[in-house]
């Protein structure tokens, strides 16, 4: 379903017109200078102050968590793009060398390039950020992948990175910060298919090469699927962060309200902080000459 | 229909919602929108009331459960030409929406912290309201080309 215009202005839709009066009354009360909450004579108000202060600290913490997860997602997205490119090239080479018209020396050239691709992919598996291995799972200190040249055919070693790290993005929401190496490089068959393509080029014939093509394809699909997950995560983080920002302005307003001694003092504070929203609520437009107050009478 | 039953039908259930920003609000139960999965960052909040700010295209979304939780929303179609929102099937199902004529889109506003900045609207995370079912849901649109902080200039209210 695509929405391209407003329907909300239609009063037939809703008793929204009836609510106009309620908002007007509420704002009148605010404009008259009365505090919304009186911490001194309202026992509930005092605990409200504590809760609001606590909430502001929590918002900062969540914001930091969101920043960490966002940066992590961006780095992972770049890494997944890199291995996508590697797989595309590997697939091209496989197609080329699957042909019966290529001889052993031709396949040898392909081998050199494919081994290079395998090394590159291993390198991506060892991506680091802030000194930590991005794909290390719970063990971010240990390098997860390495080239293994001990045998006749190039292979790779893996520490089998497992587990996930989380950040708290709200009171009840933890978000995983990224996929681990096993999910990206092994469960998709990414490293194994590159290794097997190299082996087929070294030792086998065109049919052996053809045998790996399907696995390169499914590795590529697996990576695209992970990319989709990362994109979705980045999206969620972005929107959550924007919600927190939007709310923080409201909280900052409340904080000033609960703790204020009198209107004059808070107006002086406001001039210093230049928060137009607070000014709008306290109807100080004539002092601060801020345009928003005109629109939120 | 008996006289007594006819009288009863006239009165929708009223309630008082406490808002730290707006004071005490008298609303009817039919003014409430239910968010089955809350809002991003606030997944446990469920019921909100939507109140217009005169005819500015601005609205308050006030939580019924938390007096301090209120968002300022704006009608994005007033300020952003060419804006459109594609609602996916999963979201449509949660919204219980069948026709687009029952769905309104509003965007959460972040107010400026400084005098020289403009307020911004979150066009990447619009909130969809199904006016028939009284259900709502915040969407996170991927690849929309729209940002979470799109500046706009508020139009003054006609006096």
Tab-separated table of C-alpha atoms in Angstrom:
chain	number	residue	atom	x	y	z
A	1	UNK	CA	0.000	0.000	0.000
A	2	UNK	CA	1.419	3.370	-0.957
A	3	UNK	CA	0.494	6.543	0.882
A	4	UNK	CA	1.185	9.751	-0.983
A	5	UNK	CA	-0.931	12.377	0.719
A	6	UNK	CA	-2.650	13.426	3.938
A	7	UNK	CA	-5.967	12.110	4.947
A	8	UNK	CA	-5.735	13.374	8.444
A	9	UNK	CA	-7.212	16.785	7.630
A	10	UNK	CA	-10.575	15.200	6.921
A	11	UNK	CA	-12.609	15.851	10.025
A	12	UNK	CA	-15.101	13.205	9.066
A	13	UNK	CA	-12.375	10.690	9.743
A	14	UNK	CA	-12.089	11.311	13.388
A	15	UNK	CA	-13.358	13.360	16.243
A	16	UNK	CA	-10.103	15.209	16.011
A	17	UNK	CA	-11.798	18.603	15.883
A	18	UNK	CA	-13.274	17.918	19.277
A	19	UNK	CA	-9.793	17.585	20.669
A	20	UNK	CA	-8.754	21.071	19.622
A	21	UNK	CA	-10.420	22.534	22.673
A	22	UNK	CA	-8.479	20.240	25.024
A	23	UNK	CA	-5.094	21.255	23.633
A	24	UNK	CA	-6.011	24.903	23.786
A	25	UNK	CA	-6.926	24.602	27.441
A	26	UNK	CA	-3.732	22.769	28.285
A	27	UNK	CA	-1.603	25.394	26.621
A	28	UNK	CA	-3.463	28.191	28.341
A	29	UNK	CA	-2.498	26.676	31.627
A	30	UNK	CA	1.118	26.564	30.579
A	31	UNK	CA	1.090	30.096	29.210
A	32	UNK	CA	-0.187	31.448	32.475
A	33	UNK	CA	3.173	30.533	33.967
A	34	UNK	CA	2.076	27.756	36.280
A	35	UNK	CA	4.551	24.966	36.611
A	36	UNK	CA	3.465	21.629	35.315
A	37	UNK	CA	4.838	19.861	38.308
A	38	UNK	CA	5.569	21.346	41.716
A	39	UNK	CA	8.335	19.311	43.286
A	40	UNK	CA	7.942	20.989	46.661
A	41	UNK	CA	4.252	20.455	47.323
A	42	UNK	CA	3.644	17.357	45.281
A	43	UNK	CA	5.242	14.220	46.712
A	44	UNK	CA	4.769	12.429	43.409
A	45	UNK	CA	6.658	15.254	41.732
A	46	UNK	CA	9.864	14.532	43.646
A	47	UNK	CA	10.029	10.971	42.451
A	48	UNK	CA	9.169	12.248	38.982
A	49	UNK	CA	12.320	14.397	39.104
A	50	UNK	CA	14.413	11.388	39.985
A	51	UNK	CA	12.830	9.387	37.217
A	52	UNK	CA	13.377	12.082	34.613
A	53	UNK	CA	17.018	12.579	35.638
A	54	UNK	CA	17.547	8.858	35.558
A	55	UNK	CA	15.876	8.668	32.184
A	56	UNK	CA	18.186	11.308	30.724
A	57	UNK	CA	21.245	9.348	31.827
A	58	UNK	CA	19.749	6.214	30.367
A	59	UNK	CA	19.088	8.009	27.097
A	60	UNK	CA	22.789	8.901	26.905
A	61	UNK	CA	23.738	5.324	27.545
A	62	UNK	CA	21.339	4.074	24.892
A	63	UNK	CA	22.597	6.647	22.488
A	64	UNK	CA	26.165	5.429	22.993
A	65	UNK	CA	25.062	1.851	22.464
A	66	UNK	CA	23.292	2.841	19.291
A	67	UNK	CA	26.380	4.649	18.017
A	68	UNK	CA	28.540	1.597	18.655
A	69	UNK	CA	26.106	-0.712	16.917
A	70	UNK	CA	25.668	1.690	13.981
A	71	UNK	CA	29.384	1.987	13.352
A	72	UNK	CA	29.740	-1.778	13.656
A	73	UNK	CA	26.931	-2.303	11.132
A	74	UNK	CA	28.568	0.057	8.682
A	75	UNK	CA	31.908	-1.754	8.869
A	76	UNK	CA	30.216	-5.117	8.510
A	77	UNK	CA	28.263	-3.901	5.506
A	78	UNK	CA	31.504	-2.836	3.838
A	79	UNK	CA	33.087	-6.215	4.568
A	80	UNK	CA	30.092	-8.076	3.152
A	81	UNK	CA	30.252	-5.909	0.036
A	82	UNK	CA	33.892	-6.859	-0.345
A	83	UNK	CA	33.242	-10.599	-0.148
A	84	UNK	CA	30.316	-10.201	-2.535
A	85	UNK	CA	32.769	-8.780	-5.055
A	86	UNK	CA	35.180	-11.632	-4.391
A	87	UNK	CA	32.478	-14.208	-5.033
A	88	UNK	CA	31.351	-12.502	-8.232
A	89	UNK	CA	34.907	-12.651	-9.568
A	90	UNK	CA	35.322	-16.260	-8.439
A	91	UNK	CA	32.119	-17.165	-10.247
A	92	UNK	CA	33.368	-15.480	-13.432
A	93	UNK	CA	36.588	-17.446	-13.228
A	94	UNK	CA	34.749	-20.682	-12.544
A	95	UNK	CA	32.607	-20.122	-15.631
A	96	UNK	CA	35.697	-19.431	-17.712
A	97	UNK	CA	37.610	-22.456	-16.509
A	98	UNK	CA	34.665	-24.808	-16.517
A	99	UNK	CA	34.950	-24.757	-20.282
A	100	UNK	CA	36.438	-27.884	-21.819
A	101	UNK	CA	38.480	-25.741	-24.148
A	102	UNK	CA	40.821	-24.573	-21.405
A	103	UNK	CA	43.977	-26.558	-20.866
A	104	UNK	CA	46.014	-27.247	-17.707
A	105	UNK	CA	48.253	-24.222	-18.105
A	106	UNK	CA	45.220	-22.008	-18.551
A	107	UNK	CA	43.695	-23.411	-15.355
A	108	UNK	CA	46.948	-22.706	-13.568
A	109	UNK	CA	46.527	-18.999	-14.255
A	110	UNK	CA	43.059	-19.190	-12.873
A	111	UNK	CA	44.426	-20.959	-9.819
A	112	UNK	CA	46.775	-18.091	-9.012
A	113	UNK	CA	43.947	-15.612	-9.115
A	114	UNK	CA	41.555	-17.784	-7.105
A	115	UNK	CA	44.147	-18.375	-4.412
A	116	UNK	CA	44.494	-14.605	-4.303
A	117	UNK	CA	40.735	-14.303	-3.828
A	118	UNK	CA	40.805	-16.830	-1.013
A	119	UNK	CA	43.542	-14.866	0.729
A	120	UNK	CA	41.547	-11.669	0.301
A	121	UNK	CA	38.447	-13.276	1.757
A	122	UNK	CA	40.458	-14.511	4.739
A	123	UNK	CA	41.745	-10.985	5.159
A	124	UNK	CA	38.192	-9.658	5.262
A	125	UNK	CA	37.408	-12.303	7.856
A	126	UNK	CA	40.096	-10.732	10.011
A	127	UNK	CA	38.673	-7.192	9.705
A	128	UNK	CA	39.539	-5.132	12.729
A	129	UNK	CA	37.933	-2.091	14.241
A	130	UNK	CA	39.388	-0.332	17.264
A	131	UNK	CA	41.820	-3.190	17.651
A	132	UNK	CA	39.025	-5.763	17.865
A	133	UNK	CA	38.231	-8.477	15.361
A	134	UNK	CA	34.798	-7.656	13.970
A	135	UNK	CA	33.953	-11.256	13.120
A	136	UNK	CA	35.500	-12.786	16.221
A	137	UNK	CA	32.123	-13.383	17.872
A	138	UNK	CA	32.532	-13.278	21.635
A	139	UNK	CA	36.300	-13.482	21.320
A	140	UNK	CA	37.170	-10.196	19.657
A	141	UNK	CA	40.843	-10.423	20.628
A	142	UNK	CA	41.846	-13.511	18.708
A	143	UNK	CA	42.368	-13.547	14.953
A	144	UNK	CA	39.690	-15.871	13.582
A	145	UNK	CA	41.124	-16.878	10.189
A	146	UNK	CA	44.466	-17.707	8.624
A	147	UNK	CA	45.839	-19.077	5.377
A	148	UNK	CA	47.025	-22.660	5.672
A	149	UNK	CA	49.797	-23.533	3.221
A	150	UNK	CA	50.886	-26.689	4.978
A	151	UNK	CA	49.393	-29.005	2.395
A	152	UNK	CA	49.606	-29.153	-1.355
A	153	UNK	CA	46.395	-27.198	-1.735
A	154	UNK	CA	45.795	-23.818	-0.111
A	155	UNK	CA	43.403	-24.091	2.790
A	156	UNK	CA	42.246	-21.923	5.676
A	157	UNK	CA	42.123	-22.370	9.434
A	158	UNK	CA	39.326	-21.073	11.609
A	159	UNK	CA	38.910	-20.572	15.331
A	160	UNK	CA	35.167	-21.179	14.752
A	161	UNK	CA	34.140	-17.790	16.126
A	162	UNK	CA	30.836	-18.042	17.925
A	163	UNK	CA	28.404	-16.016	19.979
A	164	UNK	CA	27.227	-12.448	19.601
A	165	UNK	CA	27.724	-9.145	21.307
A	166	UNK	CA	24.790	-6.935	22.240
A	167	UNK	CA	24.099	-3.329	23.057
A	168	UNK	CA	21.124	-1.995	25.001
A	169	UNK	CA	19.165	0.410	22.881
A	170	UNK	CA	16.245	0.903	25.243
A	171	UNK	CA	14.887	-0.289	28.563
A	172	UNK	CA	13.787	-3.566	27.107
A	173	UNK	CA	15.670	-3.903	23.909
A	174	UNK	CA	19.054	-5.424	23.246
A	175	UNK	CA	20.360	-5.532	19.731
A	176	UNK	CA	23.000	-7.840	18.354
A	177	UNK	CA	25.891	-5.797	17.024
A	178	UNK	CA	26.899	-8.064	14.176
A	179	UNK	CA	27.257	-11.512	12.684
A	180	UNK	CA	30.158	-13.688	13.751
A	181	UNK	CA	32.712	-15.131	11.334
A	182	UNK	CA	31.165	-18.572	11.309
A	183	UNK	CA	27.874	-17.155	10.035
A	184	UNK	CA	29.525	-15.105	7.307
A	185	UNK	CA	32.508	-17.145	6.170
A	186	UNK	CA	31.638	-20.733	6.964
A	187	UNK	CA	27.890	-21.337	7.159
A	188	UNK	CA	27.504	-19.665	3.784
A	189	UNK	CA	30.243	-21.889	2.364
A	190	UNK	CA	32.170	-18.802	1.317
A	191	UNK	CA	35.729	-19.840	2.260
A	192	UNK	CA	35.200	-23.526	1.521
A	193	UNK	CA	33.895	-22.896	-1.988
A	194	UNK	CA	36.831	-20.620	-2.826
A	195	UNK	CA	39.243	-23.211	-1.464
A	196	UNK	CA	37.570	-25.985	-3.420
A	197	UNK	CA	37.611	-23.930	-6.594
A	198	UNK	CA	41.365	-23.472	-6.161
A	199	UNK	CA	41.809	-27.177	-5.540
A	200	UNK	CA	39.753	-28.036	-8.627
A	201	UNK	CA	41.852	-25.687	-10.733
A	202	UNK	CA	45.090	-27.166	-9.398
A	203	UNK	CA	44.240	-30.835	-9.582
A	204	UNK	CA	41.132	-31.352	-11.569
A	205	UNK	CA	39.470	-30.851	-14.856
A	206	UNK	CA	36.640	-28.710	-16.098
A	207	UNK	CA	33.969	-30.898	-14.541
A	208	UNK	CA	35.534	-30.474	-11.104
A	209	UNK	CA	35.409	-26.737	-11.623
A	210	UNK	CA	31.766	-26.973	-12.685
A	211	UNK	CA	31.051	-28.876	-9.494
A	212	UNK	CA	31.947	-25.866	-7.358
A	213	UNK	CA	29.868	-23.321	-9.265
A	214	UNK	CA	26.619	-24.068	-7.462
A	215	UNK	CA	28.309	-23.568	-4.090
A	216	UNK	CA	29.730	-20.234	-5.145
A	217	UNK	CA	26.206	-19.182	-6.077
A	218	UNK	CA	24.701	-20.226	-2.804
A	219	UNK	CA	27.534	-18.563	-0.879
A	220	UNK	CA	26.723	-15.356	-2.741
A	221	UNK	CA	23.028	-15.652	-1.905
A	222	UNK	CA	23.911	-16.284	1.707
A	223	UNK	CA	25.990	-13.110	1.826
A	224	UNK	CA	23.171	-11.056	0.241
A	225	UNK	CA	20.816	-12.347	2.885
A	226	UNK	CA	23.223	-11.262	5.626
A	227	UNK	CA	23.543	-7.874	3.939
A	228	UNK	CA	19.780	-7.542	4.124
A	229	UNK	CA	19.887	-8.245	7.850
A	230	UNK	CA	22.593	-5.663	8.403
A	231	UNK	CA	20.633	-3.101	6.414
A	232	UNK	CA	17.550	-3.790	8.492
A	233	UNK	CA	19.554	-3.441	11.684
A	234	UNK	CA	21.071	-0.134	10.568
A	235	UNK	CA	17.604	1.128	9.762
A	236	UNK	CA	16.209	0.199	13.132
A	237	UNK	CA	19.142	1.859	14.891
A	238	UNK	CA	18.691	5.026	12.887
A	239	UNK	CA	15.005	5.364	13.656
A	240	UNK	CA	15.454	4.463	17.343
A	241	UNK	CA	18.169	7.064	17.662
A	242	UNK	CA	15.906	9.682	16.111
A	243	UNK	CA	13.113	8.788	18.528
A	244	UNK	CA	15.468	9.197	21.467
A	245	UNK	CA	16.579	12.580	20.185
A	246	UNK	CA	13.002	13.710	19.785
A	247	UNK	CA	12.166	12.625	23.300
A	248	UNK	CA	15.243	14.111	24.879
A	249	UNK	CA	14.140	17.600	23.952
A	250	UNK	CA	10.905	16.964	25.809
A	251	UNK	CA	12.777	15.588	28.809
A	252	UNK	CA	15.119	18.552	28.917
A	253	UNK	CA	12.060	20.736	29.066
A	254	UNK	CA	10.535	18.729	31.891
A	255	UNK	CA	13.763	18.724	33.842
A	256	UNK	CA	13.894	22.476	33.789
A	257	UNK	CA	10.259	22.647	34.776
A	258	UNK	CA	10.451	20.335	37.735
A	259	UNK	CA	13.504	21.932	39.204
A	260	UNK	CA	12.742	25.560	38.452
A	261	UNK	CA	12.397	28.019	41.270
A	262	UNK	CA	10.470	30.638	39.403
A	263	UNK	CA	9.779	31.739	35.863
A	264	UNK	CA	12.387	34.541	35.856
A	265	UNK	CA	15.196	32.212	36.815
A	266	UNK	CA	14.230	29.622	34.253
A	267	UNK	CA	13.987	32.290	31.577
A	268	UNK	CA	17.550	33.315	32.309
A	269	UNK	CA	18.565	29.688	32.017
A	270	UNK	CA	16.703	29.409	28.764
A	271	UNK	CA	18.439	32.389	27.221
A	272	UNK	CA	21.690	30.686	28.079
A	273	UNK	CA	20.638	27.330	26.683
A	274	UNK	CA	18.661	28.704	23.759
A	275	UNK	CA	16.146	25.932	23.707
A	276	UNK	CA	13.285	27.167	21.633
A	277	UNK	CA	10.948	24.405	22.687
A	278	UNK	CA	11.154	25.331	26.350
A	279	UNK	CA	10.487	28.899	25.411
A	280	UNK	CA	7.406	27.870	23.509
A	281	UNK	CA	5.986	26.005	26.461
A	282	UNK	CA	6.652	28.832	28.848
A	283	UNK	CA	5.361	31.353	26.338
A	284	UNK	CA	8.476	33.502	26.557
A	285	UNK	CA	8.372	34.445	22.926
A	286	UNK	CA	8.520	38.153	23.657
A	287	UNK	CA	11.744	37.742	25.591
A	288	UNK	CA	13.511	35.308	23.351
A	289	UNK	CA	11.878	36.183	20.058
A	290	UNK	CA	11.863	32.606	18.934
A	291	UNK	CA	9.625	31.707	16.055
A	292	UNK	CA	8.494	28.325	17.326
A	293	UNK	CA	6.481	29.893	20.094
A	294	UNK	CA	4.267	31.543	17.526
A	295	UNK	CA	3.300	28.190	16.158
A	296	UNK	CA	2.687	26.418	19.438
A	297	UNK	CA	0.426	28.952	21.077
B	1	UNK	CA	-34.689	-0.136	21.193
B	2	UNK	CA	-35.708	0.956	24.681
B	3	UNK	CA	-35.135	4.521	25.869
B	4	UNK	CA	-32.501	3.440	28.417
B	5	UNK	CA	-30.364	1.573	25.895
B	6	UNK	CA	-30.520	4.504	23.474
B	7	UNK	CA	-29.238	6.813	26.223
B	8	UNK	CA	-26.360	4.460	27.080
B	9	UNK	CA	-25.201	4.368	23.454
B	10	UNK	CA	-24.667	8.107	23.422
B	11	UNK	CA	-21.930	8.088	25.990
B	12	UNK	CA	-18.487	6.913	24.916
B	13	UNK	CA	-16.260	5.966	27.816
B	14	UNK	CA	-14.347	8.995	29.018
B	15	UNK	CA	-11.026	8.991	30.757
B	16	UNK	CA	-8.444	11.393	32.068
B	17	UNK	CA	-4.922	11.191	30.716
B	18	UNK	CA	-2.159	12.829	32.662
B	19	UNK	CA	0.412	14.534	30.500
B	20	UNK	CA	3.522	16.129	31.957
B	21	UNK	CA	3.643	18.485	29.010
B	22	UNK	CA	-0.001	19.244	28.406
B	23	UNK	CA	-1.590	18.820	31.778
B	24	UNK	CA	-4.714	16.831	32.388
B	25	UNK	CA	-6.535	15.739	29.250
B	26	UNK	CA	-10.159	14.649	29.021
B	27	UNK	CA	-10.349	12.108	26.283
B	28	UNK	CA	-12.668	9.438	25.081
B	29	UNK	CA	-11.600	5.842	24.691
B	30	UNK	CA	-12.203	6.208	20.981
B	31	UNK	CA	-9.403	8.796	20.840
B	32	UNK	CA	-6.864	6.117	21.705
B	33	UNK	CA	-4.584	4.430	19.203
B	34	UNK	CA	-3.135	1.053	20.050
B	35	UNK	CA	0.491	0.352	19.099
B	36	UNK	CA	0.891	-3.448	19.233
B	37	UNK	CA	4.694	-3.221	19.272
B	38	UNK	CA	5.150	0.243	20.768
B	39	UNK	CA	7.607	2.646	19.162
B	40	UNK	CA	11.249	2.087	18.318
B	41	UNK	CA	13.194	2.495	21.509
B	42	UNK	CA	9.967	2.170	23.505
B	43	UNK	CA	8.733	-1.281	22.638
B	44	UNK	CA	6.579	-1.769	25.727
B	45	UNK	CA	4.395	1.287	25.352
B	46	UNK	CA	0.997	0.461	23.879
B	47	UNK	CA	-1.663	3.152	24.038
B	48	UNK	CA	-1.415	6.751	22.906
B	49	UNK	CA	-3.771	9.600	22.237
B	50	UNK	CA	-3.348	11.839	19.208
B	51	UNK	CA	-4.144	15.528	19.607
B	52	UNK	CA	-3.858	18.235	16.974
B	53	UNK	CA	-2.125	21.547	17.595
B	54	UNK	CA	-4.704	23.878	16.025
B	55	UNK	CA	-4.431	23.628	12.269
B	56	UNK	CA	-0.676	23.739	11.985
B	57	UNK	CA	-0.226	20.181	10.789
B	58	UNK	CA	1.378	19.418	14.151
B	59	UNK	CA	0.066	16.826	16.574
B	60	UNK	CA	0.925	15.567	20.013
B	61	UNK	CA	1.220	11.849	20.551
B	62	UNK	CA	0.810	11.373	24.272
B	63	UNK	CA	1.339	8.039	25.987
B	64	UNK	CA	-1.526	6.946	28.219
B	65	UNK	CA	0.773	4.780	30.340
B	66	UNK	CA	3.659	7.228	30.834
B	67	UNK	CA	2.832	10.844	31.528
B	68	UNK	CA	6.308	11.982	30.499
B	69	UNK	CA	6.305	10.215	27.146
B	70	UNK	CA	5.018	12.511	24.451
B	71	UNK	CA	6.133	13.068	20.896
B	72	UNK	CA	5.461	15.957	18.582
B	73	UNK	CA	4.335	14.788	15.161
B	74	UNK	CA	3.959	16.589	11.870
B	75	UNK	CA	2.021	15.834	8.718
B	76	UNK	CA	4.933	15.272	6.319
B	77	UNK	CA	2.878	15.778	3.163
B	78	UNK	CA	2.428	19.430	4.042
B	79	UNK	CA	6.147	20.109	4.158
B	80	UNK	CA	7.777	17.552	1.882
B	81	UNK	CA	6.630	17.365	-1.704
B	82	UNK	CA	7.013	14.041	-3.363
B	83	UNK	CA	7.079	12.133	-0.086
B	84	UNK	CA	5.468	8.738	-0.219
B	85	UNK	CA	5.413	5.731	2.040
B	86	UNK	CA	5.162	2.134	0.882
B	87	UNK	CA	3.694	0.005	3.625
B	88	UNK	CA	4.827	-3.617	3.383
B	89	UNK	CA	2.557	-6.573	3.907
B	90	UNK	CA	3.930	-7.377	7.360
B	91	UNK	CA	3.262	-3.848	8.558
B	92	UNK	CA	-0.161	-3.796	6.878
B	93	UNK	CA	-1.106	-6.921	8.737
B	94	UNK	CA	-0.057	-5.442	12.067
B	95	UNK	CA	-2.011	-2.305	11.214
B	96	UNK	CA	-5.015	-4.349	10.138
B	97	UNK	CA	-5.398	-1.932	7.225
B	98	UNK	CA	-7.270	-2.754	4.051
B	99	UNK	CA	-7.564	0.542	2.240
B	100	UNK	CA	-5.171	3.494	2.038
B	101	UNK	CA	-8.030	5.908	2.668
B	102	UNK	CA	-8.020	4.816	6.311
B	103	UNK	CA	-4.295	5.229	6.904
B	104	UNK	CA	-2.603	8.497	7.872
B	105	UNK	CA	1.131	9.015	8.053
B	106	UNK	CA	2.710	11.349	10.589
B	107	UNK	CA	6.388	11.971	11.301
B	108	UNK	CA	8.104	12.421	14.634
B	109	UNK	CA	9.607	15.870	15.031
B	110	UNK	CA	12.895	16.684	16.718
B	111	UNK	CA	12.823	20.273	17.825
B	112	UNK	CA	15.853	22.499	17.338
B	113	UNK	CA	18.208	22.943	20.270
B	114	UNK	CA	19.437	26.262	18.966
B	115	UNK	CA	17.750	29.321	17.660
B	116	UNK	CA	19.305	29.067	14.212
B	117	UNK	CA	18.395	25.452	13.605
B	118	UNK	CA	15.178	24.157	12.129
B	119	UNK	CA	12.977	21.413	13.500
B	120	UNK	CA	13.456	18.107	11.705
B	121	UNK	CA	11.019	15.368	10.731
B	122	UNK	CA	11.833	11.676	10.727
B	123	UNK	CA	10.860	10.612	7.218
B	124	UNK	CA	12.624	7.274	7.433
B	125	UNK	CA	10.612	6.163	10.421
B	126	UNK	CA	7.055	7.362	9.762
B	127	UNK	CA	4.201	6.460	12.082
B	128	UNK	CA	1.190	4.960	10.342
B	129	UNK	CA	-2.257	5.407	11.913
B	130	UNK	CA	-5.194	3.241	10.929
B	131	UNK	CA	-8.156	5.438	11.757
B	132	UNK	CA	-10.715	2.697	11.310
B	133	UNK	CA	-9.103	0.080	13.513
B	134	UNK	CA	-7.508	2.638	15.877
B	135	UNK	CA	-4.186	0.890	15.505
B	136	UNK	CA	-0.825	2.432	14.752
B	137	UNK	CA	2.716	1.388	14.064
B	138	UNK	CA	6.061	3.024	13.478
B	139	UNK	CA	7.671	1.837	10.240
B	140	UNK	CA	11.384	1.716	9.450
B	141	UNK	CA	11.587	2.167	5.711
B	142	UNK	CA	14.680	0.763	4.111
B	143	UNK	CA	16.246	2.299	1.017
B	144	UNK	CA	13.749	5.070	1.128
B	145	UNK	CA	16.223	7.799	0.301
B	146	UNK	CA	14.717	9.746	3.175
B	147	UNK	CA	16.561	10.695	6.304
B	148	UNK	CA	15.603	10.494	9.968
B	149	UNK	CA	16.308	14.207	10.350
B	150	UNK	CA	14.829	16.233	7.513
B	151	UNK	CA	14.706	19.951	8.292
B	152	UNK	CA	11.572	21.935	7.563
B	153	UNK	CA	10.204	25.383	8.252
B	154	UNK	CA	6.998	25.503	10.275
B	155	UNK	CA	4.222	27.446	8.635
B	156	UNK	CA	2.563	29.969	10.922
B	157	UNK	CA	-0.984	29.273	12.057
B	158	UNK	CA	-3.621	31.455	10.482
B	159	UNK	CA	-5.067	33.552	13.291
